[in-house]
Coordinates of C-alpha atoms and ligand atoms in Angstrom, one line a residue:
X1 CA 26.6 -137.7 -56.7
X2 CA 23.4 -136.2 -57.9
X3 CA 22.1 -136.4 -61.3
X4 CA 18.2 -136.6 -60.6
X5 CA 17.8 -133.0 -62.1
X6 CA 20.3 -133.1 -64.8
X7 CA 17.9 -133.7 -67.5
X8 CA 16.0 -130.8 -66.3
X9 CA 19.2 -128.7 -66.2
X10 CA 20.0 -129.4 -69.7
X11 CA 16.2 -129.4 -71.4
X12 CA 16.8 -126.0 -73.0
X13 CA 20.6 -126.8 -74.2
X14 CA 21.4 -128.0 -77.4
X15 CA 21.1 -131.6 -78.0
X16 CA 24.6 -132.2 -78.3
X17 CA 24.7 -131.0 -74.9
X18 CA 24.1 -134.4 -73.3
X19 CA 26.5 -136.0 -75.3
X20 CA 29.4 -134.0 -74.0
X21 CA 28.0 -134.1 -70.5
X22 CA 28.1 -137.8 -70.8
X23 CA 32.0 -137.9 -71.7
X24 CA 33.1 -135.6 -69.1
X25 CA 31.4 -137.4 -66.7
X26 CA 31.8 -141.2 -67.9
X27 CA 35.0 -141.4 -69.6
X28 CA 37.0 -138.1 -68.4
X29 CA 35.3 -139.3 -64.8
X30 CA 35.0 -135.3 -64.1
X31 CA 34.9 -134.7 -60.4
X32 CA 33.8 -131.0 -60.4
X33 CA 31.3 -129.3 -63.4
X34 CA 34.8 -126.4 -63.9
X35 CA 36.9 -129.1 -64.7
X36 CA 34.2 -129.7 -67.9
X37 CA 35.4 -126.1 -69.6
X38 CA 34.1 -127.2 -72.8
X39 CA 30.6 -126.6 -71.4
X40 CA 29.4 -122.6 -70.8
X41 CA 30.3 -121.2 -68.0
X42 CA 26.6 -120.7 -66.6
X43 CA 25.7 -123.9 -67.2
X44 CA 28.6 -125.2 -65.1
X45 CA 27.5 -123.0 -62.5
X46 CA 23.8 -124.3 -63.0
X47 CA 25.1 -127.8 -63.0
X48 CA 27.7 -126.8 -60.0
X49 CA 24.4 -125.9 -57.9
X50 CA 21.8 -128.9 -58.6
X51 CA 23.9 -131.9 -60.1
X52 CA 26.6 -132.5 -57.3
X53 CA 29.2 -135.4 -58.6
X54 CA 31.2 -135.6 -55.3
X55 CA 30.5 -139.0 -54.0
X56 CA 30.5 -139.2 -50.5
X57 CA 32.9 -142.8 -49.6
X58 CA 35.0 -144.8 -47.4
X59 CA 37.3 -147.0 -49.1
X60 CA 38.3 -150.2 -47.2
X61 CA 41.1 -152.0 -48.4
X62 CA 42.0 -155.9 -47.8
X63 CA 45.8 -155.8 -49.5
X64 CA 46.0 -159.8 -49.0
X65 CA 43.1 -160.4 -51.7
X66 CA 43.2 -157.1 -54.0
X67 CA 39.3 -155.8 -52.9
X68 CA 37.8 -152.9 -51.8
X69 CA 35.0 -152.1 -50.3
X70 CA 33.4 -148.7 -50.1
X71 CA 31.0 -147.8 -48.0
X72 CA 28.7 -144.9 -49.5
X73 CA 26.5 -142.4 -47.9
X74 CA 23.7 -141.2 -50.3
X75 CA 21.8 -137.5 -50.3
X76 CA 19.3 -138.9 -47.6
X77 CA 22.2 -140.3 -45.5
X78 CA 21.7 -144.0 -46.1
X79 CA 24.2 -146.0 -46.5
X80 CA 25.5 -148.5 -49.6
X81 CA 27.8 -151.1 -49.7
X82 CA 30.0 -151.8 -52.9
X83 CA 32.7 -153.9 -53.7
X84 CA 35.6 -153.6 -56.3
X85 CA 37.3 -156.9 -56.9
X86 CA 40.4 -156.9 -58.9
X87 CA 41.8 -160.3 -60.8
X88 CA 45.0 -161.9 -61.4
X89 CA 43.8 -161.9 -65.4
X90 CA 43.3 -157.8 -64.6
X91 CA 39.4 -158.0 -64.7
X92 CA 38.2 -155.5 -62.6
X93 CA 35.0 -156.5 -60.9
X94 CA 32.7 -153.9 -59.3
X95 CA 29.8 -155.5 -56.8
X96 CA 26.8 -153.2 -56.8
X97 CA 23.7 -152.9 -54.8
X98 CA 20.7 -151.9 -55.8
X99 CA 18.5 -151.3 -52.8
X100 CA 19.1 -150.3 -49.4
X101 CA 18.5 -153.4 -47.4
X102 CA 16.7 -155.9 -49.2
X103 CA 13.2 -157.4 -48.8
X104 CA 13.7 -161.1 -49.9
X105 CA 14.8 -161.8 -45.9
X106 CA 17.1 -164.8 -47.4
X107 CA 18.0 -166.5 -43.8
X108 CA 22.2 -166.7 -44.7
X109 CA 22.5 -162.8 -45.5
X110 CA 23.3 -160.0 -43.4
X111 CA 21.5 -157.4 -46.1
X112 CA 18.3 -159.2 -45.8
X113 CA 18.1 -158.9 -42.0
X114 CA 18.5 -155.4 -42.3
X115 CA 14.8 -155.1 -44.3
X116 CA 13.9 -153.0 -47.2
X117 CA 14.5 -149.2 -46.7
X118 CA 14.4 -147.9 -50.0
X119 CA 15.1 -148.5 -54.0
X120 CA 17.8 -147.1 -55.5
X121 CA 17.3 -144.9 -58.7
X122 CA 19.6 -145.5 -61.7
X123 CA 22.2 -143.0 -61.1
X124 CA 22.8 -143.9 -57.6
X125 CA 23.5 -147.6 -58.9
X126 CA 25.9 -145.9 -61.4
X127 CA 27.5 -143.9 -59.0
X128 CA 28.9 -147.0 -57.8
X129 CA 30.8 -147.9 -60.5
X130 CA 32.0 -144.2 -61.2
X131 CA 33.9 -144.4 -57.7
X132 CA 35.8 -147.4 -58.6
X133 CA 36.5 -145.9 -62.5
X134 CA 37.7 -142.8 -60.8
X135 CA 39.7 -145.2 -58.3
X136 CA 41.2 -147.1 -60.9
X137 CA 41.9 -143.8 -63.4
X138 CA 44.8 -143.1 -61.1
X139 CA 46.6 -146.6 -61.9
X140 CA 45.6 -146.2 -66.0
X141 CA 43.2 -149.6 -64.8
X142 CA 39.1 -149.6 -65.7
X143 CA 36.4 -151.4 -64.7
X144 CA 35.9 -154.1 -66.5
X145 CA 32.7 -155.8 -65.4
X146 CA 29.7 -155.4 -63.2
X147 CA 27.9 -157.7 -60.8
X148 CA 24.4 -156.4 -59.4
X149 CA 25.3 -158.8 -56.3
X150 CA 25.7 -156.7 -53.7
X151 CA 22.6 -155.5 -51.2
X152 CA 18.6 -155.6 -52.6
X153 CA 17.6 -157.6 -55.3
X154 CA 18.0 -156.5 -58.8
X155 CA 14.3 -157.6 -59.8
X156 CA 12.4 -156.2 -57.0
X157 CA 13.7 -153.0 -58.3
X158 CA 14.0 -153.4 -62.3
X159 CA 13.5 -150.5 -64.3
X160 CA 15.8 -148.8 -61.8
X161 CA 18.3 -151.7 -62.5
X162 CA 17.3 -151.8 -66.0
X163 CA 18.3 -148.4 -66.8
X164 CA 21.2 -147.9 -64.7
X165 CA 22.5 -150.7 -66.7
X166 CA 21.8 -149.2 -70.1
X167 CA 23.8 -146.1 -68.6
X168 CA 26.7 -148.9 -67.7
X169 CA 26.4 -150.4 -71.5
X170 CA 26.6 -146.7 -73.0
X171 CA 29.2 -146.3 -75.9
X172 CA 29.7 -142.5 -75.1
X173 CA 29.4 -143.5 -71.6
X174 CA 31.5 -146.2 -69.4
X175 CA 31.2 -148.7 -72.4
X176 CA 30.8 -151.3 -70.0
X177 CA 29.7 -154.4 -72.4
X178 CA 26.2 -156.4 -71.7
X179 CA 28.2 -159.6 -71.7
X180 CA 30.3 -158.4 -68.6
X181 CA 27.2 -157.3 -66.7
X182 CA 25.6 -159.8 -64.8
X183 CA 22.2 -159.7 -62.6
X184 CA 21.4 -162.1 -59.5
X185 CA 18.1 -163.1 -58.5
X186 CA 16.6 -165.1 -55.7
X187 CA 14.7 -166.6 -57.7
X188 CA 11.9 -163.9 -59.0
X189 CA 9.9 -165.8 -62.0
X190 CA 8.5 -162.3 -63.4
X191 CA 11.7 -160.7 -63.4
X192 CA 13.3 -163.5 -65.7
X193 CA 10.8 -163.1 -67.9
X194 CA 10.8 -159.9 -68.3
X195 CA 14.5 -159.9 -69.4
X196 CA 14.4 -162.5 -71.4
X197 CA 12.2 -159.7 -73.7
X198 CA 15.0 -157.5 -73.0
X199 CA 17.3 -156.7 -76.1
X200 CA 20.4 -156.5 -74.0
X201 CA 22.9 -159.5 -73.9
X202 CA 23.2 -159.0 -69.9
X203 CA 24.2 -162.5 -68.0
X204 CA 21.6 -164.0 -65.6
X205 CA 22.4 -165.7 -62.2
X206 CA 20.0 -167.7 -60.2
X207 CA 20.2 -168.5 -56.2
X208 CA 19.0 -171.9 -56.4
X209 CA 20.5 -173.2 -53.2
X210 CA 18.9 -175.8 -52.5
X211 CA 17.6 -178.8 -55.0
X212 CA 14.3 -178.7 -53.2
X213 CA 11.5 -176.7 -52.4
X214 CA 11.5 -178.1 -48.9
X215 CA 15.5 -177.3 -48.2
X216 CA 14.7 -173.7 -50.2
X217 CA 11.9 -173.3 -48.0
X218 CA 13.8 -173.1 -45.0
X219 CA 16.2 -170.9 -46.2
X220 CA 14.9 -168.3 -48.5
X221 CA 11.0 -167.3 -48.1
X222 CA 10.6 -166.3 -51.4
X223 CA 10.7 -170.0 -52.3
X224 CA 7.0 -169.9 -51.2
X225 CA 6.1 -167.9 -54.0
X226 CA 7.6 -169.7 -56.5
X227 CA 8.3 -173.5 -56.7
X228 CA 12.1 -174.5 -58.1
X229 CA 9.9 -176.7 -60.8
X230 CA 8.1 -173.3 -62.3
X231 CA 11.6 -171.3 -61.9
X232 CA 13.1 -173.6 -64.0
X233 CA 9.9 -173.4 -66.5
X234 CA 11.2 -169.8 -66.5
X235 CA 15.3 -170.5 -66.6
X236 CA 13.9 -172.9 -70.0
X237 CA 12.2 -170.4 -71.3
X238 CA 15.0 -167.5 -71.2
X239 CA 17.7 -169.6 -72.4
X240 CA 15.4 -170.5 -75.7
X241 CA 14.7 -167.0 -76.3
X242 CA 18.6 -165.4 -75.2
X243 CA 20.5 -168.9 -76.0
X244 CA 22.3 -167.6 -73.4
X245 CA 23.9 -169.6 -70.3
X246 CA 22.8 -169.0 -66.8
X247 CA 24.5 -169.6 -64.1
X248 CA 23.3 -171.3 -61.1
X249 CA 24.4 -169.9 -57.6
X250 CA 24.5 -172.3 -54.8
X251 CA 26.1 -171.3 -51.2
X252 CA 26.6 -174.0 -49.2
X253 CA 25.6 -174.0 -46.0
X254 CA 26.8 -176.9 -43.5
X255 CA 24.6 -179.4 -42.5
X256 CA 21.6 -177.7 -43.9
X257 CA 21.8 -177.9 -47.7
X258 CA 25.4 -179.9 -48.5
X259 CA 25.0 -183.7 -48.4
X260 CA 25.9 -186.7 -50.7
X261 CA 21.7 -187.0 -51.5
X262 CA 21.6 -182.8 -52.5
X263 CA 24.7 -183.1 -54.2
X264 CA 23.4 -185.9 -56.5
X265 CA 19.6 -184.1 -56.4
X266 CA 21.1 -180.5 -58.0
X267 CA 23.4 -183.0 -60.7
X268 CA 19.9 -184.4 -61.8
X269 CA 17.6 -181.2 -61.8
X270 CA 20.2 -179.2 -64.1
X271 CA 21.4 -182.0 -66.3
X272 CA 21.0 -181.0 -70.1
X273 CA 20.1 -177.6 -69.0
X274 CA 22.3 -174.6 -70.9
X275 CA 24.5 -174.2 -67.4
X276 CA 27.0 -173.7 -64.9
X277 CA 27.1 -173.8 -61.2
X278 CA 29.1 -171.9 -59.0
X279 CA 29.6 -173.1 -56.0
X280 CA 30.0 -170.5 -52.9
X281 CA 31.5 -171.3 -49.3
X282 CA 29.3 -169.7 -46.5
X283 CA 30.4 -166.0 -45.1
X284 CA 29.4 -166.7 -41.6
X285 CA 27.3 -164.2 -40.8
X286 CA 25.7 -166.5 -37.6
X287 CA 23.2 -168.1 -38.1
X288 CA 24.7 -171.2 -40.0
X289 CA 27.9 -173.4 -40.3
X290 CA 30.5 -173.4 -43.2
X291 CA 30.6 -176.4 -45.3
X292 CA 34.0 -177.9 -45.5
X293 CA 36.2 -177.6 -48.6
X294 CA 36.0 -181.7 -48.4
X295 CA 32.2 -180.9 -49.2
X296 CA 32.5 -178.0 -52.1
X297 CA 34.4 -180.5 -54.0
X298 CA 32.4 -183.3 -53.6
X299 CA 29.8 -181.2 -55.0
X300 CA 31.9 -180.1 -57.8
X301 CA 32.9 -183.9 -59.3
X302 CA 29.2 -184.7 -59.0
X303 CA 28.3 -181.9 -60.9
X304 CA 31.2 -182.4 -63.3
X305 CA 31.1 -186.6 -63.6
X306 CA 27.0 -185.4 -64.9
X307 CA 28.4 -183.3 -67.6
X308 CA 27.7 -180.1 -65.8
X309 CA 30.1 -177.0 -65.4
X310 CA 31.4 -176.3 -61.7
X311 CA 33.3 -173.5 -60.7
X312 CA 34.7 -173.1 -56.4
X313 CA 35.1 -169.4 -56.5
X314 CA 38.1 -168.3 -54.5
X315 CA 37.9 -165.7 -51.7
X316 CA 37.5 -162.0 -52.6
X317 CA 37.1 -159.3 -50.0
X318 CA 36.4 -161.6 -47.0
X319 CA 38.1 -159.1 -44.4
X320 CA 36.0 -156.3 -45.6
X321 CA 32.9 -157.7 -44.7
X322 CA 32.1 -157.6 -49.1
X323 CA 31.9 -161.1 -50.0
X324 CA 28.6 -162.5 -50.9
X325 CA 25.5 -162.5 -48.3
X326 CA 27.9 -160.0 -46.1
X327 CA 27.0 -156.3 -47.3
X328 CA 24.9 -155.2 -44.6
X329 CA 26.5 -151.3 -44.5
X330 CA 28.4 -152.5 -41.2
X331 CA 31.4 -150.0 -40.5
X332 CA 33.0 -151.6 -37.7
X333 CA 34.5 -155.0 -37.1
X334 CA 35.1 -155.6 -40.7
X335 CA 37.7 -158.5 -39.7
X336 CA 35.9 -161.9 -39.7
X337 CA 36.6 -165.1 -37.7
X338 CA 40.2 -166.9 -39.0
X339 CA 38.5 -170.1 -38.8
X340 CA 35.8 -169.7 -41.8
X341 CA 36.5 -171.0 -44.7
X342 CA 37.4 -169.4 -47.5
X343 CA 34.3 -167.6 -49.2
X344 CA 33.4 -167.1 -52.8
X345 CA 33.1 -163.9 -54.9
X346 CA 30.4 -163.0 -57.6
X347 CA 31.0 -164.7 -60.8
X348 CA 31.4 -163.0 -64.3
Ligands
SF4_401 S1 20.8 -162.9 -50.7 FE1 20.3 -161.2 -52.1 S2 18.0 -161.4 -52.4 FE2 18.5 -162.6 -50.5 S3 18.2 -161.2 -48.8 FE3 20.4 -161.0 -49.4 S4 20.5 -159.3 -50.9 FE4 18.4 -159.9 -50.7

């Protein structure tokens, strides 16, 4: 799917032009411009030529959980990873990346090993979702919410992010609503303050991951930019201005980051603070052990007997190689190890 030229394609039509380009392609989830026969023929042909919305995609299902991954190949022939997670309560969950690779070089997750190779522009973070509406149009299903979880880091590559999700949020459009889009960051200070200006009612989720700087050190570098103390300045500062909750991420990682003394270090640091945690089993993607379930709960009644919420997410898309930390555009040996145990999926 191309769309980088359709407002130059269009800039001599009518202005209702847009609008009826927008429903054919966001709600009627048009796969070719001749099915759109509401728009002149020339145009079409116009749009046929420069605007391509084939998306190029393998679809990987794992039957036992109810995900999919697809794998995506873009114009330039890089490659995207993106996840559709479908719930018992029918939410329908699309994963999204937003880079190619990602430049944060977190230690647990395949993406960040692979580097950055490039941003993504807006409608090739929208594109994602349009494969899984067009997926789920054949079962009368729709996607529900969106999760920028998947490869890059939303904030290193905002206004991209920014306006792709406006596109999302569109009324005329896939009506996706702010509430059930959420963005992830490692931890980039500028980039929650810059949304908390934003007037959209998106959800924010941090990757604390450790309770100290020392611990967060070791396993994300971008901890060395900004000390847990002053991202919590900034968490403060967006949840007066939004009133709205954010929610902690915290993998845990065995031996490294899941003990009785961090357990009872992350229930002090967030209590009284407008929050929930969700706790996320390791993907094993080498370099580190699991943490036992025996662990993930003790976290959970520490966090809970301090008054603060704790979700253990259940497994989605494990087999696929989509679960958190584990999209790294790998297209072979998607089956992982029997023995890990069970991983987490993004939150909503
Ligand atoms: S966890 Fe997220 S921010 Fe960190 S390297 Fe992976 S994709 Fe990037």
């Amino acid at each position: 799917m191309d769309l980088a030229t359709l407002p130059l394609c269009i800039q001599d039509e009518p202005h209702y032009r847009a609008r009826q380009i927008k429903l054919g392609v966001f709600v009627d989830l048009a796969e070719d411009w001749n099915d759109l026969t509401a728009l002149p023929k020339k145009l079409r042909e116009k749009l046929q030529k420069n605007c391509s919305l084939r998306i190029s995609a393998e679809l990987f299902p794992d039957k036992n959980v109810g995900a999919v991954k697809a794998l995506i190949r873009l114009a330039d022939g890089k490659r995207i990873e993106t996840v559709l997670m479908r719930r018992r309560d029918g939410r329908n969950t699309v994963c999204v990346s937003c880079q190619v690779g990602c430049p944060m070089g977190c230690t647990f997750c395949a993406t960040g090993k692979m580097k950055l190779l490039r941003s993504l522009q807006p409608y090739e973070i929208v594109e994602q979702v349009v494969l899984f509406a067009r997926y789920l149009k054949t079962e009368c299903a729709r996607v529900s919410n969106v999760v920028f979880m998947g490869m890059g880091e939303p904030f290193a590559n905002y206004d991209n992010v920014l306006e792709a999700v406006r596109v999302l949020n569109d009324h005329d459009g896939l009506n996706i609503g702010a509430r059930h889009i959420s963005l992830s960051t490692c931890g980039i200070l500028k980039g929650i303050q810059r949304l908390a200006k934003e007037p959209l009612q998106v959800n924010l989720a941090l990757s604390l991951h450790a309770p100290d700087d020392a611990t967060r050190r070791m396993i994300m570098p971008v901890s060395r930019s900004y000390t847990i103390t002053a991202l919590l300045a900034g968490v403060d500062a967006y949840t007066q201005a939004t009133h709205r909750k954010v929610m902690f991420e915290y993998l845990l990682l065995g031996g490294v980051n899941d003990t009785d003394t961090h357990a009872r270090a992350l229930a002090k640091l967030l209590t009284g603070r407008l929050c929930m945690v969700n706790l996320i089993a390791y993907n094993a993607t080498g370099m580190y052990a699991s943490a036992t379930k025996e662990r993930m709960h003790y976290f959970s009644n520490v966090l809970q007997k301090a008054g603060i919420e704790a979700t253990i997410r259940y497994r989605h898309g494990r087999e696929v190689r989509g679960a958190c930390g584990q999209l790294a555009t790998s297209n072979e040996d998607f089956m992982l190890p029997s023995d890990v145990v069970a991983s987490a999926d993004a939150p909503v």
